[in-house]
Amino acid sequence: MDAFLAQAIAEAEAGLAEGGIPIGSVIVHQGKIIGRGHNRRVQKGSAILHGEMDALENGGRLAAEVYRQCVLYTTLSPCAMCSGAILLYRIPRVVVGENITFMGEEALLRSRGVDVEVLQEPRCIELMRDFIKTHSFLWNEDIGV
């Protein structure tokens, strides 16, 4: 397994242990994690703290050129909001753990020149399938259903 995706999975598992939605993300710049986070909508009562948004927030304010050299790893295909942030900061590459349980805005990202790689990592699929099965109300709330 990719070492950075493993760190995103660790974030997802931390979120689940906190009673949240198991989606994690890390942002990597020149081989080093500079931001990490997990979905904290439930824990923080937030409307926007998806895993990718939390990783961006925890990375702090960075120069535009830093984002343009980053890779964002996420356990689940990015939604419209997170994809918008990826495009806003011009992050050129996104590695997705899985898109079987949820297909986000990968086509949009690709149409705007972002290199999107989907790994279909079994642990990512398992985390989301189990969560959706046991917490469908929270999942539907998170994706706006």
XYZ file of N, CA and C in Angstrom:
435
model
N 0.844 -1.181 0.000
C 0.000 0.000 0.000
C 0.890 1.246 0.000
N 0.421 2.272 -0.675
C 1.119 3.547 -0.713
C 1.215 4.113 0.709
N 2.406 4.556 1.097
C 2.635 5.035 2.469
C 1.799 6.267 2.799
N 1.599 7.160 1.821
C 0.807 8.357 2.102
C -0.683 8.028 2.176
N -1.131 7.104 1.351
C -2.527 6.675 1.475
C -2.734 5.993 2.822
N -1.742 5.254 3.283
C -1.841 4.622 4.605
C -2.041 5.681 5.694
N -1.402 6.825 5.559
C -1.578 7.910 6.526
C -2.980 8.513 6.424
N -3.510 8.617 5.216
C -4.886 9.098 5.039
C -5.870 8.112 5.665
N -5.606 6.810 5.514
C -6.459 5.787 6.131
C -6.389 5.894 7.652
N -5.202 6.134 8.190
C -5.071 6.317 9.643
C -5.918 7.493 10.106
N -5.972 8.552 9.317
C -6.828 9.701 9.639
C -8.298 9.298 9.607
N -8.690 8.529 8.592
C -10.083 8.071 8.493
C -10.461 7.221 9.704
N -9.557 6.348 10.103
C -9.814 5.493 11.267
C -9.902 6.317 12.552
N -9.094 7.371 12.652
C -9.173 8.270 13.814
C -10.525 8.961 13.847
N -11.005 9.398 12.702
C -12.317 10.036 12.638
C -13.424 9.090 13.055
N -13.348 7.868 12.615
C -14.344 6.862 12.998
C -14.312 6.622 14.507
N -13.117 6.532 15.072
C -12.959 6.310 16.516
C -13.533 7.468 17.327
N -13.571 8.661 16.744
C -14.139 9.838 17.407
C -15.661 9.929 17.241
N -16.229 8.982 16.506
C -17.664 9.006 16.255
C -18.042 9.734 14.987
N -17.050 9.989 14.137
C -17.285 10.716 12.892
C -17.305 9.813 11.670
N -17.268 10.453 10.529
C -17.332 9.783 9.235
C -15.907 9.419 8.806
N -15.644 8.153 8.436
C -14.276 7.693 8.208
C -13.691 8.066 6.845
N -13.383 9.337 6.703
C -12.723 9.817 5.489
C -11.522 10.628 5.931
N -10.351 10.280 5.413
C -9.131 10.963 5.800
C -8.364 11.470 4.595
N -7.460 12.406 4.857
C -6.693 13.022 3.780
C -5.350 13.511 4.305
N -4.362 13.475 3.442
C -3.077 14.120 3.719
C -2.643 14.893 2.486
N -1.917 15.961 2.722
C -1.350 16.773 1.638
C 0.156 16.626 1.719
N 0.745 16.288 0.596
C 2.179 15.990 0.542
C 2.880 16.997 -0.369
N 3.960 17.557 0.147
C 4.794 18.482 -0.616
C 6.225 17.963 -0.592
N 6.753 17.686 -1.760
C 8.127 17.209 -1.899
C 8.422 16.035 -0.961
N 7.508 15.078 -0.935
C 7.712 13.854 -0.172
C 7.462 13.953 1.318
N 6.888 15.079 1.784
C 6.640 15.272 3.211
C 5.186 15.692 3.428
N 4.544 15.110 4.429
C 3.174 15.503 4.761
C 3.200 16.885 5.403
N 2.439 17.812 4.797
C 2.381 19.176 5.328
C 0.991 19.522 5.881
N 0.036 18.636 5.653
C -1.304 18.831 6.181
C -1.997 17.489 6.272
N -2.737 17.269 7.329
C -3.461 16.006 7.490
C -4.763 16.285 8.207
N -5.769 15.480 7.913
C -7.040 15.689 8.582
C -8.029 14.595 8.258
N -9.169 14.675 8.919
C -10.252 13.736 8.655
C -11.582 14.454 8.804
N -12.595 13.835 8.260
C -13.929 14.418 8.310
C -14.301 14.652 9.766
N -14.602 15.906 10.110
C -14.957 16.277 11.483
C -16.306 16.986 11.554
N -17.165 16.733 10.579
C -18.475 17.397 10.583
C -19.248 17.073 11.848
N -19.238 15.797 12.224
C -19.983 15.380 13.408
C -19.311 15.916 14.672
N -18.008 15.703 14.775
C -17.284 16.079 15.985
C -17.331 17.576 16.263
N -17.249 18.390 15.230
C -17.191 19.847 15.390
C -18.517 20.543 15.083
N -19.532 19.778 14.686
C -20.792 20.400 14.289
C -20.599 21.314 13.096
N -19.730 20.915 12.184
C -19.323 21.749 11.056
C -20.085 21.382 9.783
N -20.312 22.368 8.961
C -20.924 22.133 7.658
C -19.880 21.803 6.591
N -18.610 22.075 6.857
C -17.612 21.977 5.784
C -16.372 21.135 6.081
N -16.212 20.620 7.277
C -14.955 19.938 7.598
C -14.904 18.496 7.084
N -14.858 18.381 5.776
C -14.570 17.092 5.154
C -13.084 16.806 5.353
N -12.657 15.593 5.063
C -11.261 15.217 5.271
C -10.279 16.118 4.542
N -10.576 16.425 3.281
C -9.675 17.263 2.487
C -9.629 18.686 3.039
N -10.792 19.197 3.431
C -10.857 20.559 3.967
C -10.118 20.645 5.302
N -10.236 19.603 6.117
C -9.533 19.563 7.397
C -8.023 19.516 7.184
N -7.587 18.742 6.207
C -6.149 18.670 5.901
C -5.628 20.026 5.431
N -6.399 20.708 4.582
C -5.998 22.046 4.143
C -5.939 23.006 5.327
N -6.955 22.960 6.182
C -6.992 23.834 7.354
C -5.804 23.565 8.288
N -5.537 22.286 8.534
C -4.449 21.922 9.441
C -3.071 22.188 8.847
N -2.994 22.272 7.523
C -1.732 22.618 6.873
C -1.369 24.076 7.059
N -2.365 24.884 7.380
C -2.116 26.312 7.592
C -2.044 27.081 6.286
N -1.834 28.350 6.424
C -1.738 29.245 5.269
C -0.397 29.030 4.578
N -0.471 28.659 3.303
C 0.748 28.376 2.537
C 0.782 29.237 1.277
N 1.971 29.448 0.772
C 2.128 30.199 -0.471
C 1.523 29.414 -1.636
N 0.993 30.129 -2.604
C 0.341 29.504 -3.755
C 1.261 28.509 -4.463
N 2.532 28.829 -4.567
C 3.441 27.925 -5.280
C 3.623 26.591 -4.555
N 3.419 26.580 -3.239
C 3.514 25.317 -2.501
C 2.384 24.389 -2.919
N 1.152 24.904 -2.927
C 0.015 24.074 -3.329
C 0.201 23.503 -4.729
N 0.794 24.272 -5.621
C 0.976 23.836 -7.013
C 2.005 22.717 -7.154
N 2.666 22.372 -6.060
C 3.646 21.278 -6.061
C 3.199 20.113 -5.182
N 1.955 20.117 -4.765
C 1.469 19.122 -3.801
C 0.714 17.966 -4.464
N 0.613 16.904 -3.703
C -0.269 15.786 -4.025
C -1.225 15.657 -2.843
N -2.511 15.581 -3.129
C -3.500 15.382 -2.084
C -3.940 13.917 -2.134
N -3.840 13.250 -1.011
C -4.292 11.861 -0.871
C -5.583 11.889 -0.082
N -6.584 11.172 -0.544
C -7.855 11.111 0.149
C -8.416 9.702 0.056
N -9.051 9.258 1.115
C -9.548 7.887 1.135
C -10.781 7.702 0.265
N -11.478 8.792 -0.051
C -12.709 8.720 -0.840
C -12.704 9.797 -1.914
N -13.319 9.506 -3.031
C -13.412 10.444 -4.141
C -13.915 11.809 -3.666
N -13.238 12.899 -4.028
C -13.596 14.223 -3.513
C -14.952 14.724 -4.011
N -15.733 15.254 -3.085
C -17.040 15.840 -3.408
C -16.824 17.166 -4.158
N -17.936 17.810 -4.509
C -17.864 19.082 -5.237
C -17.137 20.157 -4.430
N -17.414 20.241 -3.126
C -16.773 21.259 -2.290
C -15.263 21.047 -2.231
N -14.843 19.823 -1.950
C -13.413 19.541 -1.828
C -12.712 19.658 -3.181
N -13.392 19.262 -4.231
C -12.822 19.419 -5.574
C -12.644 20.893 -5.902
N -13.581 21.729 -5.469
C -13.439 23.164 -5.664
C -12.207 23.713 -4.978
N -11.933 23.235 -3.765
C -10.733 23.678 -3.046
C -9.469 23.203 -3.770
N -9.495 21.986 -4.276
C -8.354 21.458 -5.036
C -8.089 22.350 -6.252
N -9.156 22.725 -6.946
C -9.003 23.593 -8.118
C -8.583 24.998 -7.717
N -9.164 25.530 -6.649
C -8.827 26.873 -6.193
C -7.339 26.998 -5.896
N -6.786 26.000 -5.215
C -5.374 26.048 -4.832
C -4.456 25.414 -5.864
N -5.040 24.967 -6.958
C -4.288 24.417 -8.100
C -3.396 23.245 -7.703
N -3.944 22.382 -6.868
C -3.225 21.155 -6.509
C -3.245 20.257 -7.741
N -2.077 19.884 -8.270
C -2.033 19.220 -9.570
C -2.332 17.720 -9.579
N -2.262 17.074 -8.423
C -2.435 15.620 -8.409
C -3.220 15.195 -7.177
N -4.161 14.271 -7.409
C -4.976 13.731 -6.333
C -4.946 12.209 -6.435
N -4.645 11.560 -5.318
C -4.667 10.099 -5.244
C -5.856 9.723 -4.367
N -6.758 8.934 -4.941
C -8.027 8.580 -4.307
C -7.986 7.126 -3.862
N -8.332 6.890 -2.606
C -8.362 5.522 -2.089
C -9.411 4.673 -2.774
N -10.605 5.220 -2.956
C -11.669 4.471 -3.636
C -12.776 5.392 -4.101
N -13.484 4.948 -5.151
C -14.643 5.690 -5.643
C -15.830 4.767 -5.905
N -15.815 3.596 -5.289
C -16.913 2.642 -5.465
C -18.123 3.054 -4.629
N -17.903 3.449 -3.381
C -19.019 3.811 -2.508
C -19.525 5.224 -2.788
N -18.688 6.066 -3.390
C -19.085 7.429 -3.733
C -18.197 7.929 -4.862
N -18.823 8.360 -5.952
C -18.093 8.956 -7.064
C -18.235 10.464 -6.961
N -17.126 11.102 -6.657
C -17.118 12.554 -6.545
C -16.897 13.218 -7.888
N -16.237 14.353 -7.850
C -16.062 15.195 -9.039
C -14.754 14.921 -9.782
N -14.444 13.645 -9.958
C -13.206 13.287 -10.653
C -13.175 13.798 -12.091
N -14.304 13.721 -12.777
C -14.352 14.191 -14.172
C -14.071 15.689 -14.243
N -14.623 16.453 -13.306
C -14.355 17.891 -13.256
C -12.868 18.150 -13.029
N -12.305 17.459 -12.055
C -10.882 17.650 -11.771
C -10.039 17.345 -13.008
N -10.319 16.217 -13.639
C -9.549 15.849 -14.845
C -9.737 16.867 -15.965
N -10.970 17.378 -16.109
C -11.235 18.350 -17.181
C -10.463 19.643 -16.969
N -10.053 19.881 -15.727
C -9.289 21.090 -15.402
C -7.798 20.806 -15.258
N -7.365 19.617 -15.713
C -5.946 19.309 -15.764
C -5.363 18.624 -14.550
N -6.188 18.255 -13.585
C -5.684 17.569 -12.395
C -5.475 16.094 -12.730
N -4.332 15.567 -12.347
C -4.036 14.144 -12.499
C -4.705 13.411 -11.337
N -5.705 12.595 -11.640
C -6.444 11.863 -10.622
C -6.147 10.375 -10.777
N -5.653 9.773 -9.713
C -5.365 8.339 -9.703
C -6.258 7.686 -8.653
N -6.977 6.642 -9.044
C -7.875 5.928 -8.133
C -7.291 4.545 -7.883
N -7.098 4.199 -6.599
C -6.411 2.959 -6.251
C -7.346 1.797 -5.909
N -8.592 2.058 -5.565
C -9.545 1.023 -5.120
C -8.929 0.175 -4.001
N -8.434 0.859 -3.001
C -7.806 0.229 -1.844
C -8.868 -0.483 -1.004
N -8.704 -1.788 -0.762
C -9.725 -2.541 -0.021
C -10.082 -1.957 1.344
N -9.130 -1.444 2.098
C -9.443 -0.900 3.433
C -10.336 0.337 3.318
N -10.112 1.168 2.313
C -10.952 2.348 2.117
C -12.384 1.934 1.789
N -12.516 0.950 0.922
C -13.847 0.454 0.543
C -14.551 -0.127 1.762
N -13.837 -0.926 2.532
C -14.410 -1.556 3.723
C -14.880 -0.516 4.733
N -14.046 0.497 4.996
C -14.424 1.547 5.947
C -15.738 2.204 5.552
N -15.847 2.588 4.283
C -17.048 3.299 3.846
C -18.259 2.381 3.759
N -18.095 1.175 3.238
C -19.241 0.259 3.154
C -19.814 -0.020 4.534
N -18.944 -0.301 5.490
C -19.408 -0.578 6.848
C -20.090 0.652 7.453
N -19.503 1.825 7.245
C -20.077 3.044 7.806
C -21.435 3.350 7.189
N -21.531 3.276 5.875
C -22.796 3.577 5.193
C -23.887 2.602 5.649
N -23.517 1.348 5.832
C -24.477 0.333 6.269
C -24.996 0.626 7.681
N -24.125 1.044 8.559
C -24.513 1.224 9.968
C -24.895 2.655 10.340
N -24.525 3.632 9.501
C -24.796 5.041 9.803
C -25.333 5.767 8.569
N -26.323 5.202 7.922
C -26.812 5.781 6.660
C -27.314 7.215 6.844
N -27.929 7.526 7.990
C -28.424 8.881 8.210
C -27.276 9.896 8.180
N -26.192 9.599 8.902
C -25.036 10.512 8.912
C -24.407 10.627 7.531
N -24.301 9.503 6.841
C -23.703 9.522 5.500
C -24.548 10.369 4.565
N -25.853 10.169 4.579
C -26.723 10.949 3.689
C -26.673 12.427 4.034
N -26.568 12.764 5.306
C -26.436 14.155 5.704
C -25.130 14.736 5.170
N -24.052 13.967 5.255
C -22.735 14.459 4.841
C -22.690 14.770 3.346
N -23.341 13.921 2.539
C -23.279 14.150 1.091
C -24.484 14.922 0.567
N -25.331 15.390 1.491
C -26.424 16.271 1.103
C -27.636 15.581 0.519
N -27.851 14.321 0.873
C -29.022 13.595 0.353
C -30.227 13.909 1.204
